[in-house]
């Protein structure tokens, strides 16, 4: 029953996220609204960690699998991807390298100063 | 085979899980970042669909029951975030600096890239969320009118290439601080990069997980602005 209850709570937070997305005008995914809500409830003590821990841990553990159906959708994108594969590759390699370097340098420079 | 697959409710879901399992076996055998189980699994699914001439729609009609869990799983990212609150408080300034500068670099570079290659608005939006986690990236692409499947592909490639290049980049830029490494891996290469950060240690992995969520949130707010700029 423990897992069922945890799953119910997680689904309720997801549903609330969906509801917020429907009501509010921002382009924010339902999952993010749910995440912020759940974080706030954990932080304020409304929700206890042990009320969701095992089921949340399981979902996070198997999360990579949930991306496979969308990734396989590249079959459909073949035509579109062929059109922009050069800039796409640039974005994936060069831009990623730039982001990593800038982000790491900025974080290392400021790290420790806050202590 | 094709006809059976088309009518089956479970074939696509089973194929998805089996492909991931095979991907993990290959990954265990050849310890290389190139053999990311998610990447391998997607290739295996694509190959099987091609070989047996199964339409993607027929596959997805069953596989969507796996995708269903993506939103609840995203909500659950609140838990590791809450767990790492103390580490975050101590490194708040470094995290904010690394994540903000990284996300801005990503958007600005894609913007310049789109100008340089004279991309259409749709193609530009498709590439824009390339460094953030797939769950949020897909949503941003969808909301702003991008091509989701291409976005997914570019996000995956950013994750895999980022993990591959990380050691080299950190060496050149003399990045030794595990906090900075974790933040950079999460900001540039989302969950795939964070998986690499986890291998290096708790602090690095924790900062990576936080960077996934925070850079995703910053991107949600920044993306519409960058779309207007174009």
Short mmCIF file of C-alpha atoms in Angstrom, two decimals:
data_model
loop_
_atom_site.label_atom_id
_atom_site.label_comp_id
_atom_site.label_asym_id
_atom_site.label_seq_id
_atom_site.Cartn_x
_atom_site.Cartn_y
_atom_site.Cartn_z
CA UNK A 1 0.00 0.00 0.00
CA UNK A 2 2.95 2.28 0.71
CA UNK A 3 3.93 2.46 -2.95
CA UNK A 4 0.37 3.00 -4.08
CA UNK A 5 -0.02 5.93 -1.71
CA UNK A 6 3.31 7.43 -2.84
CA UNK A 7 2.30 7.05 -6.48
CA UNK A 8 -1.03 8.70 -5.70
CA UNK A 9 0.69 11.70 -4.11
CA UNK A 10 3.09 12.04 -7.05
CA UNK A 11 0.18 11.89 -9.48
CA UNK A 12 -1.69 14.53 -7.49
CA UNK A 13 1.28 16.89 -7.70
CA UNK A 14 1.51 16.15 -11.44
CA UNK A 15 -2.20 16.86 -11.82
CA UNK A 16 -1.85 20.15 -9.93
CA UNK A 17 1.01 21.02 -12.30
CA UNK A 18 -1.26 20.30 -15.25
CA UNK A 19 -3.96 22.45 -13.70
CA UNK A 20 -1.57 25.39 -13.18
CA UNK A 21 -0.39 25.07 -16.77
CA UNK A 22 -4.00 25.28 -17.95
CA UNK A 23 -4.78 28.32 -15.79
CA UNK A 24 -1.59 30.37 -16.02
CA UNK A 25 -0.51 32.07 -19.27
CA UNK A 26 3.24 31.17 -19.14
CA UNK A 27 4.98 28.69 -21.45
CA UNK A 28 6.03 26.50 -18.57
CA UNK A 29 5.57 22.72 -18.75
CA UNK A 30 3.22 20.99 -16.30
CA UNK A 31 6.10 18.95 -14.89
CA UNK A 32 7.94 22.10 -13.84
CA UNK A 33 4.93 23.51 -12.05
CA UNK A 34 4.57 20.16 -10.28
CA UNK A 35 8.28 20.14 -9.41
CA UNK A 36 8.14 23.61 -7.88
CA UNK A 37 4.97 22.75 -5.95
CA UNK A 38 6.47 19.52 -4.62
CA UNK A 39 9.71 21.25 -3.68
CA UNK A 40 7.81 23.95 -1.84
CA UNK A 41 5.73 21.36 0.04
CA UNK A 42 8.88 19.41 1.04
CA UNK A 43 10.65 22.59 2.11
CA UNK A 44 7.74 23.87 4.19
CA UNK A 45 7.09 20.48 5.77
CA UNK A 46 3.63 19.98 4.26
CA UNK A 47 5.00 16.90 2.49
CA UNK A 48 7.42 14.53 4.23
CA UNK A 49 10.23 12.92 2.28
CA UNK A 50 9.19 9.40 3.31
CA UNK A 51 5.73 9.98 1.82
CA UNK A 52 7.15 9.82 -1.72
CA UNK A 53 10.75 8.60 -1.39
CA UNK A 54 10.75 5.05 -2.80
CA UNK A 55 8.39 5.66 -5.72
CA UNK A 56 10.04 8.97 -6.62
CA UNK A 57 13.44 7.27 -6.47
CA UNK A 58 12.21 4.51 -8.78
CA UNK A 59 10.80 6.98 -11.31
CA UNK A 60 14.04 9.00 -11.30
CA UNK A 61 16.06 5.80 -11.70
CA UNK A 62 14.16 4.67 -14.81
CA UNK A 63 13.84 8.19 -16.27
CA UNK A 64 16.27 7.62 -19.21
CA UNK A 65 13.96 4.89 -20.58
CA UNK A 66 11.12 7.41 -20.88
CA UNK A 67 13.09 9.38 -23.47
CA UNK A 68 13.51 6.44 -25.87
CA UNK A 69 10.10 6.71 -27.63
CA UNK A 70 10.73 10.41 -28.36
CA UNK A 71 14.33 9.78 -29.42
CA UNK A 72 13.20 7.04 -31.81
CA UNK A 73 10.91 9.71 -33.28
CA UNK A 74 13.97 10.91 -35.15
CA UNK A 75 12.79 8.40 -37.78
CA UNK A 76 10.02 10.84 -38.57
CA UNK A 77 12.30 13.83 -38.34
CA UNK A 78 14.68 12.40 -40.95
CA UNK A 79 13.60 14.90 -43.60
CA UNK A 80 13.76 17.97 -41.32
CA UNK A 81 17.00 16.89 -39.70
CA UNK A 82 18.65 16.35 -43.08
CA UNK A 83 17.92 19.97 -43.90
CA UNK A 84 19.66 21.37 -40.83
CA UNK A 85 22.12 18.66 -39.86
CA UNK A 86 25.16 20.94 -40.16
CA UNK A 87 23.89 23.66 -37.77
CA UNK A 88 22.45 20.90 -35.55
CA UNK A 89 25.87 19.27 -35.28
CA UNK A 90 27.46 22.68 -34.63
CA UNK A 91 24.95 23.27 -31.85
CA UNK A 92 25.56 19.86 -30.30
CA UNK A 93 29.38 19.98 -30.40
CA UNK A 94 30.73 23.55 -30.52
CA UNK A 95 27.97 25.29 -28.59
CA UNK A 96 27.98 22.57 -25.93
CA UNK A 97 31.76 22.94 -25.53
CA UNK A 98 31.40 26.72 -25.21
CA UNK A 99 28.61 26.40 -22.64
CA UNK A 100 30.63 23.93 -20.59
CA UNK A 101 33.76 26.13 -20.60
CA UNK A 102 31.93 29.39 -19.75
CA UNK A 103 29.76 27.78 -17.08
CA UNK A 104 32.71 26.01 -15.40
CA UNK A 105 34.93 29.09 -15.46
CA UNK A 106 32.20 31.35 -14.06
CA UNK A 107 31.35 28.86 -11.30
CA UNK A 108 35.00 28.29 -10.32
CA UNK A 109 35.69 32.03 -10.16
CA UNK A 110 32.76 32.68 -7.81
CA UNK A 111 33.04 29.43 -5.84
CA UNK A 112 34.20 29.93 -2.25
CA UNK A 113 33.55 33.64 -2.24
CA UNK A 114 30.08 33.05 -0.84
CA UNK A 115 31.39 31.22 2.25
CA UNK B 1 5.41 -9.50 -37.88
CA UNK B 2 4.52 -5.98 -39.00
CA UNK B 3 0.80 -6.68 -38.82
CA UNK B 4 1.07 -8.23 -35.38
CA UNK B 5 3.17 -5.29 -34.13
CA UNK B 6 0.64 -2.78 -35.45
CA UNK B 7 -2.19 -4.33 -33.48
CA UNK B 8 -0.24 -5.12 -30.33
CA UNK B 9 -0.69 -2.92 -27.27
CA UNK B 10 2.50 -4.15 -25.64
CA UNK B 11 5.00 -4.64 -28.46
CA UNK B 12 6.27 -1.04 -28.57
CA UNK B 13 6.59 -0.77 -24.80
CA UNK B 14 8.35 -4.14 -24.56
CA UNK B 15 10.70 -3.23 -27.42
CA UNK B 16 11.58 0.02 -25.63
CA UNK B 17 12.55 -1.69 -22.37
CA UNK B 18 14.36 -4.55 -24.11
CA UNK B 19 16.40 -2.09 -26.18
CA UNK B 20 17.47 -0.23 -23.04
CA UNK B 21 18.50 -3.50 -21.42
CA UNK B 22 20.63 -4.39 -24.45
CA UNK B 23 22.06 -0.88 -24.38
CA UNK B 24 23.12 -1.35 -20.76
CA UNK B 25 24.75 -4.69 -21.51
CA UNK B 26 26.78 -3.13 -24.34
CA UNK B 27 27.68 -0.18 -22.11
CA UNK B 28 28.96 -2.53 -19.39
CA UNK B 29 31.12 -4.34 -21.89
CA UNK B 30 32.64 -1.25 -23.51
CA UNK B 31 33.04 1.48 -20.93
CA UNK B 32 32.85 4.44 -23.27
CA UNK B 33 30.74 7.60 -23.12
CA UNK B 34 29.87 6.98 -26.77
CA UNK B 35 27.92 3.90 -25.71
CA UNK B 36 25.32 5.74 -23.70
CA UNK B 37 22.47 3.25 -23.05
CA UNK B 38 19.85 5.81 -24.06
CA UNK B 39 21.64 6.48 -27.34
CA UNK B 40 22.13 2.77 -28.03
CA UNK B 41 18.52 1.94 -27.15
CA UNK B 42 17.20 4.59 -29.55
CA UNK B 43 19.39 3.24 -32.35
CA UNK B 44 18.20 -0.31 -31.65
CA UNK B 45 14.52 0.74 -31.71
CA UNK B 46 15.04 2.63 -34.97
CA UNK B 47 16.84 -0.33 -36.57
CA UNK B 48 14.12 -2.79 -35.56
CA UNK B 49 11.38 -0.52 -36.85
CA UNK B 50 13.27 -0.16 -40.14
CA UNK B 51 14.03 -3.88 -40.53
CA UNK B 52 10.47 -4.99 -39.86
CA UNK B 53 9.00 -2.02 -41.73
CA UNK B 54 6.95 -0.84 -38.77
CA UNK B 55 5.60 2.72 -38.85
CA UNK B 56 6.71 5.00 -36.02
CA UNK B 57 3.05 5.80 -35.26
CA UNK B 58 2.34 2.11 -34.69
CA UNK B 59 5.34 1.85 -32.37
CA UNK B 60 4.41 4.98 -30.46
CA UNK B 61 0.81 3.86 -29.92
CA UNK B 62 2.28 1.31 -27.51
CA UNK B 63 5.47 3.12 -26.43
CA UNK B 64 3.52 6.18 -25.27
CA UNK B 65 2.67 4.22 -22.11
CA UNK B 66 6.37 4.57 -21.26
CA UNK B 67 6.48 8.28 -22.13
CA UNK B 68 3.46 8.74 -19.86
CA UNK B 69 5.74 8.60 -16.80
CA UNK B 70 7.98 11.45 -17.95
CA UNK B 71 5.94 14.26 -16.38
CA UNK B 72 5.55 12.57 -12.97
CA UNK B 73 9.29 11.76 -13.04
CA UNK B 74 10.09 15.42 -13.75
CA UNK B 75 7.97 16.41 -10.75
CA UNK B 76 10.01 13.99 -8.63
CA UNK B 77 13.23 15.89 -9.42
CA UNK B 78 12.04 18.00 -6.47
CA UNK B 79 13.33 15.28 -4.16
CA UNK B 80 17.08 15.34 -5.01
CA UNK B 81 16.83 19.11 -5.10
CA UNK B 82 15.45 19.14 -1.57
CA UNK B 83 18.09 16.63 -0.44
CA UNK B 84 20.90 18.88 -1.67
CA UNK B 85 19.59 22.08 -0.21
CA UNK B 86 22.49 22.45 2.25
CA UNK B 87 25.11 22.00 -0.48
CA UNK B 88 23.25 24.50 -2.61
CA UNK B 89 23.07 27.12 0.09
CA UNK B 90 26.81 26.88 0.57
CA UNK B 91 27.49 27.24 -3.17
CA UNK B 92 24.61 29.46 -4.17
CA UNK B 93 26.76 32.13 -5.75
CA UNK B 94 28.85 29.73 -7.85
CA UNK B 95 25.71 27.86 -8.93
CA UNK B 96 23.92 31.05 -9.96
CA UNK B 97 26.96 32.37 -11.85
CA UNK B 98 27.68 29.08 -13.65
CA UNK B 99 24.08 28.33 -14.59
CA UNK B 100 23.16 31.85 -15.72
CA UNK B 101 26.30 32.39 -17.80
CA UNK B 102 26.06 28.88 -19.28
CA UNK B 103 22.41 29.21 -20.28
CA UNK B 104 22.99 32.65 -21.78
CA UNK B 105 26.00 31.34 -23.72
CA UNK B 106 23.86 28.50 -25.06
CA UNK B 107 21.02 30.73 -26.23
CA UNK B 108 23.30 33.41 -27.63
CA UNK B 109 25.41 30.87 -29.55
CA UNK B 110 22.35 29.20 -31.05
CA UNK B 111 21.02 32.63 -31.99
CA UNK B 112 24.27 33.49 -33.81
CA UNK B 113 24.34 30.04 -35.39
CA UNK B 114 20.79 30.51 -36.68
CA UNK B 115 21.70 33.91 -38.14
CA UNK B 116 24.86 32.52 -39.70
CA UNK B 117 23.09 29.55 -41.33
CA UNK B 118 20.00 31.66 -42.17
CA UNK B 119 17.71 29.21 -40.38
CA UNK B 120 13.95 29.61 -40.40
CA UNK B 121 12.21 30.62 -37.19
CA UNK B 122 10.99 27.06 -36.70
CA UNK B 123 14.49 25.62 -37.13
CA UNK B 124 15.92 28.21 -34.72
CA UNK B 125 13.34 27.35 -32.03
CA UNK B 126 14.07 23.66 -32.60
CA UNK B 127 17.76 24.10 -31.72
CA UNK B 128 17.29 26.67 -28.93
CA UNK B 129 16.64 24.29 -25.98
CA UNK B 130 19.56 22.01 -26.91
CA UNK B 131 21.41 22.05 -23.58
CA UNK B 132 18.52 21.46 -21.18
CA UNK B 133 16.95 18.24 -20.02
CA UNK B 134 14.73 16.53 -22.60
CA UNK B 135 11.54 16.81 -20.51
CA UNK B 136 11.75 20.60 -20.44
CA UNK B 137 13.44 20.95 -23.84
CA UNK B 138 10.64 19.09 -25.62
CA UNK B 139 8.04 21.28 -23.92
CA UNK B 140 9.82 24.51 -24.85
CA UNK B 141 10.24 23.38 -28.45
CA UNK B 142 6.59 22.34 -28.63
CA UNK B 143 5.24 25.51 -27.02
CA UNK B 144 7.27 27.76 -29.31
CA UNK B 145 6.55 25.79 -32.48
CA UNK B 146 9.73 23.75 -32.99
CA UNK B 147 10.13 20.24 -34.40
CA UNK B 148 10.12 18.02 -31.32
CA UNK B 149 11.86 14.98 -32.76
CA UNK B 150 14.78 17.08 -34.04
CA UNK B 151 14.99 18.90 -30.68
CA UNK B 152 15.20 15.53 -28.93
CA UNK B 153 17.98 14.40 -31.24
CA UNK B 154 20.02 17.58 -30.71
CA UNK B 155 19.51 17.42 -26.93
CA UNK B 156 20.72 13.82 -26.88
CA UNK B 157 23.74 14.69 -29.02
CA UNK B 158 24.59 17.64 -26.75
CA UNK B 159 24.53 15.28 -23.78
CA UNK B 160 26.72 12.65 -25.36
CA UNK B 161 29.25 15.02 -26.98
CA UNK B 162 29.40 17.13 -23.81
CA UNK B 163 30.26 14.11 -21.68
CA UNK B 164 32.89 13.07 -24.19
CA UNK B 165 34.56 16.51 -24.30
CA UNK B 166 34.27 17.39 -20.59
CA UNK B 167 37.66 16.08 -19.40
CA UNK B 168 39.45 17.82 -22.26
CA UNK B 169 37.66 21.16 -21.68
CA UNK B 170 38.26 21.06 -17.92
CA UNK B 171 41.95 20.38 -18.53
CA UNK B 172 42.36 23.32 -20.93
CA UNK B 173 40.43 25.74 -18.71
CA UNK B 174 42.09 24.40 -15.51
CA UNK B 175 38.82 23.56 -13.78
CA UNK B 176 39.59 21.49 -10.67
CA UNK B 177 36.73 22.54 -8.41
CA UNK B 178 34.18 19.66 -8.27
CA UNK B 179 31.38 22.16 -7.65
CA UNK B 180 32.23 24.02 -10.88
CA UNK B 181 32.60 20.76 -12.84
CA UNK B 182 29.21 19.49 -11.70
CA UNK B 183 27.48 22.77 -12.53
CA UNK B 184 29.07 22.90 -15.98
CA UNK B 185 28.18 19.27 -16.80
CA UNK B 186 24.56 19.77 -15.76
CA UNK B 187 24.20 23.12 -17.50
CA UNK B 188 25.79 22.06 -20.81
CA UNK B 189 24.83 18.38 -20.98
CA UNK B 190 21.82 17.92 -18.66
CA UNK B 191 21.11 14.38 -17.37
CA UNK B 192 23.68 12.67 -19.59
CA UNK B 193 26.42 14.99 -18.32
CA UNK B 194 25.21 14.62 -14.75
CA UNK B 195 25.48 10.84 -15.04
CA UNK B 196 29.17 11.43 -15.76
CA UNK B 197 29.43 13.89 -12.86
CA UNK B 198 27.91 11.25 -10.53
CA UNK B 199 30.78 8.89 -11.40
CA UNK B 200 33.26 11.48 -10.12
CA UNK B 201 31.63 11.92 -6.73
CA UNK B 202 28.71 13.08 -4.63
CA UNK B 203 29.34 16.82 -4.69
CA UNK B 204 29.84 16.91 -8.44
CA UNK B 205 26.72 14.81 -9.08
CA UNK B 206 24.59 16.85 -6.67
CA UNK B 207 25.53 20.12 -8.33
CA UNK B 208 24.86 18.53 -11.72
CA UNK B 209 21.32 17.54 -10.72
CA UNK B 210 20.63 21.02 -9.45
CA UNK B 211 22.02 22.56 -12.63
CA UNK B 212 19.64 20.40 -14.75
CA UNK B 213 16.59 21.79 -12.99
CA UNK B 214 17.82 25.36 -12.57
CA UNK B 215 19.07 25.75 -16.15
CA UNK B 216 15.77 24.24 -17.30
CA UNK B 217 13.80 26.83 -15.33
CA UNK B 218 15.99 29.71 -16.49
CA UNK B 219 15.54 28.46 -20.07
CA UNK B 220 11.75 28.34 -19.72
CA UNK B 221 11.84 32.03 -18.80
CA UNK B 222 14.51 33.07 -21.32
CA UNK B 223 13.38 31.10 -24.39
CA UNK B 224 10.35 33.29 -25.28
CA UNK B 225 12.61 36.36 -25.05
CA UNK B 226 15.14 34.85 -27.46
CA UNK B 227 12.36 33.83 -29.84
CA UNK B 228 11.15 37.45 -29.94
CA UNK B 229 14.72 38.59 -30.68
CA UNK B 230 14.85 36.53 -33.85
#
